[in-house]
């Protein structure tokens, strides 16, 4: 049974992991999702820049969110590719994504992370298995 888009948003906002990282939802509509992350010191690597795992986590999260908003079903990441384009040490990041192709069982997605000035920080693609109720 499909879930309402607002219910999906609430599931993410109430997720302990989502809030632990520091993600904030800016927009959550069907096929149109934006999240924000304020870069905090505990998210930096030993070089003083945002840890690559945070880039990957942000992309995996936004890709999954937009896929769920479109399918209105639970999804599971089966593949995630991240392209690191620039380092960053402070400020805000914004992530957006879109579903490029959706079938009955899988969806192919693309997302990007930009800084507050609109500079690309990372891009990624993902394949998600759509979990359908029997």
XYZ file of N, CA and C in Angstrom:
402
model
N 0.843 -1.180 0.000
C 0.000 0.000 0.000
C 0.886 1.241 0.000
N 0.687 2.162 -0.942
C 1.507 3.377 -0.997
C 1.348 4.227 0.265
N 2.398 4.950 0.588
C 2.434 5.830 1.743
C 2.368 7.263 1.231
N 1.722 8.138 1.959
C 1.636 9.541 1.566
C 3.019 10.201 1.656
N 3.262 11.166 0.787
C 4.553 11.854 0.740
C 4.871 12.507 2.085
N 3.888 13.095 2.720
C 4.110 13.742 4.020
C 4.533 12.717 5.082
N 3.983 11.511 5.014
C 4.380 10.451 5.953
C 5.840 10.056 5.741
N 6.268 10.003 4.473
C 7.658 9.671 4.163
C 8.577 10.754 4.719
N 8.208 12.014 4.521
C 8.996 13.127 5.076
C 9.132 12.970 6.589
N 8.033 12.679 7.251
C 8.049 12.534 8.714
C 8.942 11.379 9.155
N 8.981 10.296 8.372
C 9.850 9.172 8.715
C 11.315 9.599 8.697
N 11.710 10.372 7.693
C 13.087 10.848 7.634
C 13.379 11.836 8.760
N 12.486 12.773 8.994
C 12.715 13.770 10.032
C 12.792 13.171 11.426
N 12.136 12.037 11.635
C 12.174 11.401 12.956
C 13.275 10.338 13.065
N 14.052 10.145 12.001
C 15.138 9.175 12.016
C 16.297 9.676 12.874
N 16.732 8.851 13.809
C 17.858 9.219 14.676
C 19.129 9.428 13.858
N 19.367 8.596 12.845
C 20.557 8.735 12.012
C 20.525 10.043 11.230
N 19.399 10.342 10.633
C 19.218 11.569 9.848
C 19.553 12.804 10.695
N 19.018 12.866 11.894
C 19.274 14.025 12.755
C 20.679 13.981 13.361
N 21.228 12.791 13.596
C 22.586 12.670 14.138
C 23.619 13.282 13.183
N 23.461 13.009 11.896
C 24.375 13.597 10.909
C 24.169 15.109 10.845
N 22.935 15.555 10.980
C 22.633 16.987 10.941
C 21.860 17.425 9.711
N 21.273 16.481 8.987
C 20.497 16.834 7.799
C 19.215 17.565 8.184
N 18.827 18.503 7.340
C 17.557 19.228 7.483
C 16.852 19.180 6.134
N 15.554 18.935 6.157
C 14.774 18.932 4.919
C 14.367 20.365 4.592
N 14.721 20.797 3.395
C 14.339 22.121 2.914
C 13.038 22.021 2.110
N 12.948 20.988 1.274
C 11.754 20.777 0.444
C 11.534 19.267 0.312
N 10.276 18.852 0.427
C 9.948 17.439 0.253
C 8.601 17.340 -0.444
N 8.665 17.187 -1.757
C 7.490 16.998 -2.591
C 7.770 15.794 -3.475
N 6.755 15.288 -4.132
C 6.950 14.150 -5.016
C 7.922 14.517 -6.134
N 9.083 13.840 -6.156
C 10.094 14.074 -7.187
C 10.906 15.337 -7.021
N 10.740 16.042 -5.908
C 11.413 17.322 -5.696
C 11.805 17.447 -4.223
N 13.030 17.004 -3.930
C 13.490 16.963 -2.544
C 14.828 17.692 -2.446
N 14.979 18.520 -1.413
C 16.240 19.200 -1.129
C 16.544 19.045 0.352
N 17.792 18.679 0.663
C 18.226 18.645 2.054
C 19.450 19.547 2.221
N 19.683 19.924 3.455
C 20.766 20.846 3.804
C 21.597 20.223 4.916
N 22.889 20.541 4.909
C 23.783 20.117 5.978
C 24.696 21.274 6.342
N 24.690 21.663 7.608
C 25.671 22.620 8.113
C 26.916 21.822 8.472
N 28.043 22.196 7.908
C 29.278 21.465 8.172
C 29.757 21.784 9.579
N 29.881 20.743 10.375
C 30.343 20.864 11.759
C 31.728 20.229 11.870
N 32.481 20.624 12.879
C 33.854 20.148 13.057
C 33.938 18.626 13.161
N 32.956 18.003 13.811
C 33.010 16.541 13.989
C 32.789 15.773 12.683
N 32.439 16.462 11.600
C 32.249 15.823 10.293
C 33.493 15.928 9.404
N 34.540 16.562 9.927
C 35.761 16.768 9.146
C 36.716 15.590 9.304
N 37.514 15.349 8.269
C 38.524 14.293 8.321
C 39.832 14.856 8.891
N 40.902 14.066 8.891
C 42.175 14.506 9.462
C 42.826 15.622 8.642
N 42.381 15.835 7.416
C 42.887 16.942 6.592
C 42.133 18.237 6.840
N 41.087 18.173 7.680
C 40.302 19.362 7.984
C 39.229 19.660 6.948
N 38.919 18.688 6.099
C 37.861 18.854 5.110
C 36.744 17.846 5.386
N 35.592 18.091 4.803
C 34.458 17.196 5.026
C 34.836 15.774 4.628
N 34.572 14.839 5.519
C 34.904 13.436 5.282
C 34.111 12.920 4.086
N 34.763 12.144 3.221
C 34.114 11.587 2.037
C 32.914 10.730 2.354
N 32.917 10.116 3.515
C 31.769 9.311 3.920
C 30.520 10.153 4.120
N 30.714 11.412 4.482
C 29.568 12.311 4.641
C 28.993 12.658 3.273
N 29.874 12.895 2.288
C 29.397 13.121 0.919
C 28.546 11.931 0.472
N 29.087 10.723 0.657
C 28.394 9.512 0.237
C 27.070 9.345 0.981
N 27.086 9.614 2.266
C 25.873 9.499 3.068
C 24.820 10.500 2.609
N 25.257 11.719 2.314
C 24.307 12.744 1.874
C 23.698 12.371 0.524
N 24.528 11.856 -0.386
C 24.008 11.438 -1.689
C 23.084 10.226 -1.541
N 23.480 9.231 -0.787
C 22.638 8.056 -0.591
C 21.299 8.461 0.011
N 21.331 9.388 0.948
C 20.105 9.846 1.605
C 19.195 10.584 0.637
N 19.728 11.552 -0.103
C 18.880 12.328 -1.016
C 18.355 11.457 -2.152
N 19.177 10.537 -2.650
C 18.731 9.646 -3.715
C 17.594 8.744 -3.218
N 17.755 8.204 -2.029
C 16.700 7.371 -1.453
C 15.433 8.162 -1.170
N 15.598 9.381 -0.689
C 14.434 10.210 -0.382
C 13.623 10.524 -1.636
N 14.301 10.928 -2.700
C 13.563 11.281 -3.916
C 12.926 10.043 -4.536
N 13.601 8.905 -4.436
C 13.022 7.666 -4.967
C 11.778 7.285 -4.181
N 11.855 7.403 -2.866
C 10.679 7.108 -2.039
C 9.543 8.081 -2.318
N 9.874 9.344 -2.573
C 8.823 10.330 -2.843
C 8.078 10.009 -4.138
N 8.779 9.405 -5.096
C 8.182 9.070 -6.394
C 7.445 7.731 -6.336
N 8.060 6.736 -5.699
C 7.464 5.395 -5.668
C 6.459 5.237 -4.543
N 6.572 6.071 -3.515
C 5.756 5.984 -2.306
C 5.824 4.587 -1.704
N 7.014 4.003 -1.840
C 7.307 2.685 -1.276
C 8.679 2.748 -0.613
N 8.958 1.803 0.257
C 10.294 1.687 0.812
C 11.252 1.294 -0.303
N 12.501 1.712 -0.176
C 13.523 1.371 -1.158
C 14.803 0.983 -0.433
N 15.650 0.229 -1.134
C 16.944 -0.185 -0.599
C 18.002 0.108 -1.653
N 19.092 0.723 -1.231
C 20.190 1.008 -2.141
C 20.855 -0.301 -2.559
N 21.009 -0.497 -3.872
C 21.749 -1.661 -4.354
C 23.079 -1.252 -4.960
N 23.191 0.012 -5.367
C 24.440 0.510 -5.938
C 24.507 2.016 -5.728
N 25.685 2.503 -5.353
C 25.898 3.936 -5.158
C 27.269 4.290 -5.718
N 27.307 5.262 -6.616
C 28.563 5.762 -7.171
C 28.692 7.228 -6.799
N 29.846 7.596 -6.246
C 30.085 8.973 -5.815
C 31.278 9.537 -6.571
N 31.111 10.739 -7.070
C 32.201 11.480 -7.715
C 32.490 12.702 -6.846
N 33.673 12.730 -6.274
C 34.089 13.833 -5.409
C 34.701 14.919 -6.293
N 34.118 16.099 -6.286
C 34.534 17.154 -7.203
C 35.331 18.264 -6.531
N 35.057 18.539 -5.267
C 35.770 19.609 -4.563
C 35.724 19.342 -3.066
N 36.748 19.797 -2.371
C 36.744 19.677 -0.908
C 36.096 20.921 -0.317
N 35.647 20.776 0.915
C 35.007 21.882 1.622
C 35.232 21.673 3.114
N 35.386 22.767 3.836
C 35.685 22.675 5.264
C 34.658 23.351 6.160
N 33.849 24.233 5.580
C 32.879 24.966 6.397
C 31.723 25.423 5.517
N 30.680 25.891 6.174
C 29.531 26.414 5.447
C 28.388 25.422 5.386
N 27.559 25.613 4.372
C 26.370 24.791 4.197
C 26.445 24.040 2.872
N 25.877 22.840 2.887
C 25.754 22.047 1.667
C 24.280 21.794 1.394
N 23.957 21.691 0.112
C 22.592 21.406 -0.316
C 22.633 20.249 -1.301
N 21.722 19.308 -1.147
C 21.657 18.155 -2.045
C 20.280 18.061 -2.663
N 20.284 17.751 -3.950
C 19.053 17.510 -4.699
C 19.260 16.283 -5.561
N 18.169 15.665 -5.981
C 18.268 14.463 -6.809
C 17.032 14.324 -7.668
N 17.135 13.442 -8.666
C 15.978 13.136 -9.493
C 16.027 11.672 -9.892
N 14.856 11.136 -10.115
C 14.735 9.764 -10.607
C 14.825 9.833 -12.123
N 15.831 9.189 -12.694
C 16.011 9.206 -14.145
C 15.155 8.145 -14.835
N 15.034 6.980 -14.185
C 14.206 5.920 -14.756
C 13.675 5.056 -13.629
N 12.401 4.719 -13.719
C 11.764 3.896 -12.691
C 11.029 2.744 -13.360
N 11.353 1.551 -12.910
C 10.627 0.361 -13.331
C 9.775 -0.136 -12.190
N 9.287 -1.347 -12.312
C 8.470 -1.914 -11.245
C 9.323 -2.312 -10.045
N 10.541 -2.814 -10.307
C 11.389 -3.329 -9.233
C 12.570 -2.443 -8.883
N 13.055 -1.630 -9.826
C 14.228 -0.790 -9.552
C 14.038 0.622 -10.101
N 14.827 1.523 -9.540
C 14.853 2.909 -10.010
C 16.311 3.351 -10.112
N 16.602 4.143 -11.128
C 17.937 4.697 -11.338
C 17.860 6.197 -11.069
N 18.749 6.687 -10.201
C 18.676 8.071 -9.728
C 20.003 8.794 -9.897
N 19.920 10.124 -9.870
C 21.111 10.974 -9.994
C 20.965 12.135 -9.023
N 22.062 12.482 -8.347
C 22.004 13.575 -7.392
C 23.274 14.395 -7.377
N 23.173 15.538 -6.717
C 24.327 16.429 -6.622
C 24.319 17.161 -5.296
N 25.529 17.502 -4.873
C 25.734 18.311 -3.676
C 26.420 19.585 -4.117
N 25.877 20.722 -3.662
C 26.470 22.023 -3.960
C 26.654 22.794 -2.663
N 27.600 23.731 -2.691
C 27.760 24.624 -1.546
C 26.764 25.780 -1.679
N 26.793 26.690 -0.730
C 25.833 27.799 -0.704
C 25.971 28.728 -1.907
N 27.134 28.745 -2.553
C 27.354 29.583 -3.730
C 26.991 28.859 -5.026
N 26.581 27.604 -4.929
C 26.197 26.835 -6.108
C 27.322 26.061 -6.762
N 28.480 25.993 -6.115
C 29.605 25.215 -6.644
C 29.381 23.727 -6.389
N 29.694 22.900 -7.383
C 29.560 21.461 -7.226
C 30.610 20.937 -6.257
N 30.163 20.134 -5.306
C 31.040 19.483 -4.348
C 31.128 17.987 -4.663
N 29.995 17.375 -5.022
C 29.965 15.955 -5.375
C 28.732 15.672 -6.222
N 28.844 14.621 -7.016
C 27.714 14.119 -7.799
C 27.671 12.612 -7.616
N 26.502 12.045 -7.799
C 26.404 10.608 -7.639
C 25.200 10.028 -8.336
N 25.254 8.714 -8.512
C 24.132 7.970 -9.057
C 23.855 6.781 -8.151
N 22.633 6.321 -8.207
C 22.262 5.171 -7.396
C 21.210 4.323 -8.070
N 21.225 3.060 -7.723
C 20.184 2.139 -8.141
C 19.502 1.655 -6.875
N 18.186 1.720 -6.883
C 17.400 1.365 -5.704
C 16.398 0.278 -6.029
N 16.343 -0.734 -5.173
C 15.317 -1.762 -5.261
C 14.066 -1.209 -4.595
N 12.944 -1.320 -5.266
C 11.673 -0.843 -4.745
C 11.024 -1.995 -3.981
N 10.737 -1.778 -2.708
C 10.129 -2.791 -1.845
C 8.612 -2.612 -1.922
N 7.968 -3.508 -2.590
C 6.511 -3.419 -2.772
C 5.826 -4.392 -1.825
N 4.704 -3.933 -1.249
C 3.892 -4.823 -0.426
C 3.278 -5.883 -1.318
N 3.173 -7.056 -0.815
C 2.652 -8.177 -1.610
C 1.187 -8.028 -1.890
